[in-house]
Amino acid sequence: MVDHTNTDILRSVQIERVIAETPSIRTIIFEDKYSVASMPGQFLMVWIPEVDELPMSVGIENLGSHKFGAVTVRKYGPGSTALYYKKGGERIGIRGPYGNYFSIPKNLRNALIIGGGTGLVPLVRLFGDLLNYHVNTTLIMGSRTKSEVLFEHKAQKILTDNNHNGNVAFSTDDGTYGDKGSTVDLAESILLSKKFEMLYTCGPELMMKGVQKLGERFSIPVEASLERYMKCAIGICGSCCINDRLVCQDGTIFDSNRLRQLTEFGVSYRDKSGRLSSFIPQP
Amino acid sequence: MVDHTNTDILRSVQIERVIAETPSIRTIIFEDKYSVASMPGQFLMVWIPEVDELPMSVGIENLGSHKFGAVTVRKYGPGSTALYYKKGGERIGIRGPYGNYFSIPKNLRNALIIGGGTGLVPLVRLFGDLLNYHVNTTLIMGSRTKSEVLFEHKAQKILTDNNHNGNVAFSTDDGTYGDKGSTVDLAESILLSKKFEMLYTCGPELMMKGVQKLGERFSIPVEASLERYMKCAIGICGSCCINDRLVCQDGTIFDSNRLRQLTEFGVSYRDKSGRLSSFIPQP
Amino acid sequence: MNLEIKSEMLNLEVAGMYLRNPIILASGFLGISQAIFERIYDEGAGAVVSKSISRYPMEGYRNPTIVVLENKSYINAVGLSNPGCEAFSEEIKTNDKVPLIVSLVGSDPSDFEIMTRKLDGSGIIGFEINLSCPHVQKLGLEVGDDPQMVKSIVETTKSNTTKPVFVKVGVGSTNILDISQAALNAGADGITAINTIRAMKISIDNFNPILSNKVGGLSGPSIKPIAIRCVYELWKKFKVPIFGCGGVSNWEDAVEFMIAGATSFQVGTAIGFGGMSVFNSISNGIVKYMERKGYQSVKELIGRSHKY
Amino acid sequence: MNLEIKSEMLNLEVAGMYLRNPIILASGFLGISQAIFERIYDEGAGAVVSKSISRYPMEGYRNPTIVVLENKSYINAVGLSNPGCEAFSEEIKTNDKVPLIVSLVGSDPSDFEIMTRKLDGSGIIGFEINLSCPHVQKLGLEVGDDPQMVKSIVETTKSNTTKPVFVKVGVGSTNILDISQAALNAGADGITAINTIRAMKISIDNFNPILSNKVGGLSGPSIKPIAIRCVYELWKKFKVPIFGCGGVSNWEDAVEFMIAGATSFQVGTAIGFGGMSVFNSISNGIVKYMERKGYQSVKELIGRSHKY
Ligand SMILES: Cc1cc2nc3c(=O)[nH]c(=O)nc-3n(C[C@H](O)[C@H](O)[C@H](O)COP(=O)(O)OP(=O)(O)OC[C@H]3O[C@@H](n4cnc5c(N)ncnc54)[C@H](O)[C@@H]3O)c2cc1C
Ligand SMILES: Cc1cc2nc3c(=O)[nH]c(=O)nc-3n(C[C@H](O)[C@H](O)[C@H](O)COP(=O)(O)OP(=O)(O)OC[C@H]3O[C@@H](n4cnc5c(N)ncnc54)[C@H](O)[C@@H]3O)c2cc1C
Ligand SMILES: Cc1cc2nc3c(=O)[nH]c(=O)nc-3n(C[C@H](O)[C@H](O)[C@H](O)COP(=O)(O)O)c2cc1C
Ligand SMILES: Cc1cc2nc3c(=O)[nH]c(=O)nc-3n(C[C@H](O)[C@H](O)[C@H](O)COP(=O)(O)O)c2cc1C
Ligand code: FES
Ligand code: FES
């Protein structure tokens, strides 16, 4: 028998169901005991046969009383688009979960979560866990426009399940839902009115950089989940490096102390060939 | 760390001590937990670096209160002679133990053991076990001549430890010790005077064939430990085959039922090239 | 599903040989005695390849001839010990039960001429020419690396038998595609890929290479990914019958070989770790897999990965 | 014994390079960033080989580029993605800490001329020419199988640097001894053996070869016995400095490579299973072994098996 105790070995899974979340985002659901045991912030490498293999945040979905593994994908380039169009009954490959996960310090009383786009996949899971631990938590859900708001129903269900001991706030780029503008602006205004002990963030890097700056300004620890180009996810190829850290192994989640040392954070990333490129176009 | 749970992997051991047993037989003693856990009839493959690798019955020796593994070798050809001259502190390689072992049926009341030469290595161990289980046992120890009697001291010690509830009889080819003649002749005369429920034998094949015939004649079950040319000891090379059995895996011990089916037993063996050769020169 | 239908799912024909299933004993494993061949067949093998037989008997190397490695792999340098074609034809003269393929080894065409003639009349179903034993000089790889020699050996063998002739290739110092091309051009009916790969194990306590021949051939799971690649490349290029060989340990490996392009596959090293019951457990695994996938015949698996 | 003496036991010189220990990071592992090189050095490596650098940047293949196998081995087809020699020389321009060997890959002598000139002035200790990447056409093995090409590439490289030049060989379709001979004749200072071996993994559920390039290179414990054999043969024939490479997972493997004839050894795949702490655990294991055996210097191990 093949030994599957090693989660690095590709597992072929059959897609159980596909759920449309927004016009450009779908959740792909499959049976996988390792995904079900994953923590918020961990990711899978998802093989789309003949197309690509991509890192994707790992989710957990309940169908009836049974827990399934899931990934929530925005259609973008060839890989994500092929995954987006996969149907129930088709097969994909997965390995992992990989990476560390968001930490919940003992005695944490309140936290602010700032997420944008598919960055909300781990954060909504984290939101549920925090409320479960009775941490008073505000979740900022950012998106481009109203129709692209992701996981609102999940966030609402978490609130209901926890007697509304938390808050959810929305921001959209075009102002069609919640505040108009960036999640960082919204976070700033919330921070000015209320004290928080922890900031969690996942989303576009420049947004996370903004959150880090808020953390410095308000002296609040931050945990951010970084993205870099990933090939192996097992710490051998080096393609995911940021300064001397490997995002796949040392991350994806880094805390304020480490973020401060990562001079490349919010500044530059490596492309597929390993060359440093800038987030902000050089003048 | 190298995984040594697989006993097929060669283990390098340092020789702890060498004991002269007879002018042509020595016992080589080494630390090895797997040998210490072996059963009478099992064997090791012993690597004599730069010379050969040979199957050898595995023994257990006490030095002080500590149990060691051991092999008892008669110097004969190049391999056994090189092993015979190994000294304390030198290294050999071992793998195993391999093969099945002598069985002790429940409620066995008495047994006769017939051994010749280094065939006594497993049999004297078995003698001890049988007396331990309160089986009334007679051990026939055969050798060429008085000086070559092997393990007499061990047999005596076993008798003493068990209040002499057993017997030891000797035969030598030249009559210098015990009966003159073959162990089979001695066994026959003992069987004529006393009833036994089990015969155990190990030694030259034609001697064992004689024991098998005694078993048929007196209707007593026999267990015999066979020797064939061994290369792998793990059931892949086929060099140890006798009819459709592999001596290294299915044996080395075969019972009367099986021995009856083995038409090659006492008749022919395969040489290193795999050709069938006869024990008895063809007319 | 009843047992008969199950076993029919595994029937197939390879280069004119009709096999009850595609699971074949690899050469060199237990392969010198008729009694053992019969036992292997009773244990469930579809066919059996003998130990490589040479014109004259060979004693092979001194022990140690086999080293067991950590990852269920072996290095062996048995040195092609075998009874020679005279004694071996005597050995198998009563065979009318076992689908037996005789592996031949030799150093020039005349060896193969004599051996083929001697053995062709026996109750055997085909020949396999071992051109790839990696550790015996003047036999095996040294012969198999020379396309001209391969050509004349295969031609000679083919002209002395009407039975199918497979050529066994190895990963050595020439390209397996080139050697296979030479063999197929000369009339070979199929290719067996692969033999063991030259390797060594040294004792760090004693400092010696352990095998008496120092260098031996690596077999088992370690070489499987290399063997799969070879089978894939051979099928892609030639679409001829292929015996996949190298590291088949379970039904998953077996299926992987077949979808890579193997018509059947050979099992060796796995016997050392799983015993002879490995034949039946592989059969059962393949049948269950085929049921899950909805296949009727094991032939549907052959080369399936090439559609992608 | 105090730490300083311990670490002195591991000092050695290889073809003019002074290393604090013989444990070297293999090419392609974590090897594109100066920050990572420094971290690897801090973790205990004796030296570091960069990812193979080409004249122009290369994106490499689409994912999947790496498949993990059951027995702690990998098949990879990264496709030699690298930032190119321009960007890479920028990357390492501040290096004054890490004993860095730059691996070069190219398709003809002019590539190597340009790259050697560009990089020779950086804070590096030597070059390694990758003639053996088994899965990128017109680079790697296809170049490395042609002794004439090997000769002119090595000559060109040597004539543009005074630093030691190693040539990395693989087990492909030519004899490693022939290619090494060509490289050494042309002035190479040593040989790195071996690169990965062409291999494939096919999904039996999806039927596809998993890697986007289909074929990749096998690394890890599976290839160790083959690599040991190559190192043994190279040392026996040439007695030149050799970097042993292929499947070193622990100190026992490391010692086996050195007694086979490796002057130093490279570690790659093991990092995926043991993390970066593998450098220190190998050092500690070797030192303890040397203490047991009563050796003063790790140099005493080199080629020791050849006395037997
Ligand atoms: C840890 C992690 C978790 C992620 N989780 C999710 C998720 O839950 N949902 C989701 O929709 N997306 C997620 N992504 C992003 C996702 O992996 C892809 O980057 C994205 O889907 C675009 O891929 P593409 O092939 O369609 O686009 P392409 O057009 O091929 O590439 C566009 C860009 O995507 C990025 N990208 C492509 N391949 C990779 C790769 N192998 N590793 C990292 N980045 C890559 C690169 O920046 C590239 O420039 C995650 C990324 C990381 C690193
Ligand atoms: C299961 C088993 C247990 C044994 N136990 C002992 C023991 O406890 N003490 C002891 O002294 N001897 C034992 N022997 C015999 C021993 O293995 C050797 O056969 C014997 O020592 C002679 O070997 P040599 O190399 O010195 O002689 P050689 O001159 O090389 O060979 C002489 C004969 O020894 C036999 N022989 C050699 N190598 C092997 C081999 N690899 N396998 C089987 N037979 C071989 C052959 O019949 C050969 O013709 C045992 C054999 C077997 C099969
Ligand atoms: C002990 C042993 C002996 C072998 N003898 C032969 C042989 O005589 N002829 C041959 O063609 N191959 C021989 N081989 C190679 C096998 O037939 C087979 O090609 C190889 O072991 C790979 O398959 P596996 O991984 O299933 O063992 C031998 C292999 C081993 C381990
Ligand atoms: C992901 C990966 C990338 C590699 N890239 C290179 C490379 O760029 N240049 C090179 O010479 N070897 C490369 N190799 C081969 C290794 O340097 C090494 O020769 C091989 O992996 C065997 O060593 P190991 O078993 O310790 O990994 C690569 C190997 C892997 C697994
Ligand atoms: S993705 Fe390869 S090291 Fe992180
Ligand atoms: S010694 Fe090899 S099968 Fe028994």
mmCIF file of C-alpha atoms in Angstrom, chain C residues 168-259:
data_model
loop_
_atom_site.group_PDB
_atom_site.id
_atom_site.type_symbol
_atom_site.label_atom_id
_atom_site.label_comp_id
_atom_site.label_asym_id
_atom_site.label_seq_id
_atom_site.Cartn_x
_atom_site.Cartn_y
_atom_site.Cartn_z
ATOM 1 C CA LYS C 168 15.990 -6.488 -21.944
ATOM 2 C CA VAL C 169 17.622 -3.078 -21.789
ATOM 3 C CA GLY C 170 19.210 -1.119 -18.984
ATOM 4 C CA VAL C 171 20.136 2.383 -17.973
ATOM 5 C CA GLY C 172 23.836 2.352 -18.544
ATOM 6 C CA SER C 173 26.098 4.369 -20.699
ATOM 7 C CA THR C 174 24.090 4.275 -23.913
ATOM 8 C CA ASN C 175 20.657 5.535 -24.719
ATOM 9 C CA ILE C 176 17.968 2.893 -24.201
ATOM 10 C CA LEU C 177 16.061 4.231 -27.193
ATOM 11 C CA ASP C 178 19.031 3.632 -29.503
ATOM 12 C CA ILE C 179 19.614 0.097 -28.287
ATOM 13 C CA SER C 180 15.915 -0.699 -28.442
ATOM 14 C CA GLN C 181 15.801 0.657 -31.964
ATOM 15 C CA ALA C 182 18.646 -1.640 -32.952
ATOM 16 C CA ALA C 183 16.920 -4.625 -31.339
ATOM 17 C CA LEU C 184 13.559 -3.897 -32.933
ATOM 18 C CA ASN C 185 15.111 -3.344 -36.352
ATOM 19 C CA ALA C 186 16.729 -6.738 -36.022
ATOM 20 C CA GLY C 187 13.348 -8.342 -35.386
ATOM 21 C CA ALA C 188 12.834 -8.289 -31.620
ATOM 22 C CA ASP C 189 9.154 -8.643 -30.690
ATOM 23 C CA GLY C 190 9.304 -6.437 -27.639
ATOM 24 C CA ILE C 191 11.441 -4.734 -25.033
ATOM 25 C CA THR C 192 11.868 -5.435 -21.323
ATOM 26 C CA ALA C 193 12.795 -2.279 -19.408
ATOM 27 C CA ILE C 194 14.699 -2.053 -17.189
ATOM 28 C CA ASN C 195 17.449 -4.107 -15.643
ATOM 29 C CA THR C 196 19.202 -3.053 -12.444
ATOM 30 C CA ILE C 197 21.414 0.062 -12.373
ATOM 31 C CA ARG C 198 25.103 -0.034 -11.413
ATOM 32 C CA ALA C 199 25.413 0.877 -7.759
ATOM 33 C CA MET C 200 27.480 0.296 -4.642
ATOM 34 C CA LYS C 201 27.149 0.072 -0.888
ATOM 35 C CA ILE C 202 30.181 0.579 1.335
ATOM 36 C CA SER C 203 30.338 -0.325 5.001
ATOM 37 C CA ILE C 204 31.318 2.717 7.027
ATOM 38 C CA ASP C 205 32.427 0.462 9.841
ATOM 39 C CA ASN C 206 34.593 -1.910 7.828
ATOM 40 C CA PHE C 207 35.369 0.443 4.909
ATOM 41 C CA ASN C 208 34.785 -2.278 2.314
ATOM 42 C CA PRO C 209 32.340 -2.235 -0.540
ATOM 43 C CA ILE C 210 30.087 -4.997 0.772
ATOM 44 C CA LEU C 211 29.512 -7.063 -2.367
ATOM 45 C CA SER C 212 32.352 -9.399 -3.232
ATOM 46 C CA ASN C 213 32.206 -7.906 -6.745
ATOM 47 C CA LYS C 214 32.141 -4.411 -5.162
ATOM 48 C CA VAL C 215 29.738 -3.069 -7.818
ATOM 49 C CA GLY C 216 26.255 -4.495 -8.258
ATOM 50 C CA GLY C 217 22.866 -3.629 -9.655
ATOM 51 C CA LEU C 218 20.244 -1.562 -7.854
ATOM 52 C CA SER C 219 16.683 -2.900 -7.931
ATOM 53 C CA GLY C 220 13.423 -2.150 -6.159
ATOM 54 C CA PRO C 221 11.386 0.991 -5.452
ATOM 55 C CA SER C 222 14.470 3.205 -5.805
ATOM 56 C CA ILE C 223 14.618 2.631 -9.548
ATOM 57 C CA LYS C 224 10.886 2.678 -10.240
ATOM 58 C CA PRO C 225 10.651 6.342 -11.326
ATOM 59 C CA ILE C 226 13.519 5.750 -13.754
ATOM 60 C CA ALA C 227 11.906 2.589 -15.119
ATOM 61 C CA ILE C 228 8.572 4.370 -15.554
ATOM 62 C CA ARG C 229 10.307 7.080 -17.561
ATOM 63 C CA CYS C 230 11.997 4.464 -19.785
ATOM 64 C CA VAL C 231 8.733 2.635 -20.429
ATOM 65 C CA TYR C 232 7.012 5.931 -21.199
ATOM 66 C CA GLU C 233 9.716 6.922 -23.685
ATOM 67 C CA LEU C 234 9.783 3.486 -25.306
ATOM 68 C CA TRP C 235 6.015 3.367 -25.753
ATOM 69 C CA LYS C 236 5.940 6.895 -27.058
ATOM 70 C CA LYS C 237 8.578 6.143 -29.640
ATOM 71 C CA PHE C 238 7.888 2.539 -30.668
ATOM 72 C CA LYS C 239 4.415 1.420 -29.569
ATOM 73 C CA VAL C 240 5.693 -2.171 -29.314
ATOM 74 C CA PRO C 241 5.003 -4.707 -26.562
ATOM 75 C CA ILE C 242 6.905 -3.744 -23.432
ATOM 76 C CA PHE C 243 7.530 -5.647 -20.227
ATOM 77 C CA GLY C 244 7.852 -2.962 -17.566
ATOM 78 C CA CYS C 245 10.291 -3.898 -14.838
ATOM 79 C CA GLY C 246 11.835 -2.150 -11.872
ATOM 80 C CA GLY C 247 10.369 -1.585 -8.451
ATOM 81 C CA VAL C 248 6.844 -2.906 -8.855
ATOM 82 C CA SER C 249 5.825 -3.424 -5.224
ATOM 83 C CA ASN C 250 2.041 -3.166 -5.302
ATOM 84 C CA TRP C 251 -0.921 -2.775 -7.632
ATOM 85 C CA GLU C 252 -0.503 0.997 -7.777
ATOM 86 C CA ASP C 253 2.994 0.581 -9.215
ATOM 87 C CA ALA C 254 1.697 -2.045 -11.628
ATOM 88 C CA VAL C 255 -1.025 0.275 -12.914
ATOM 89 C CA GLU C 256 1.482 3.109 -13.254
ATOM 90 C CA PHE C 257 3.689 0.914 -15.466
ATOM 91 C CA MET C 258 0.774 -0.076 -17.661
ATOM 92 C CA ILE C 259 -0.528 3.437 -18.164
#
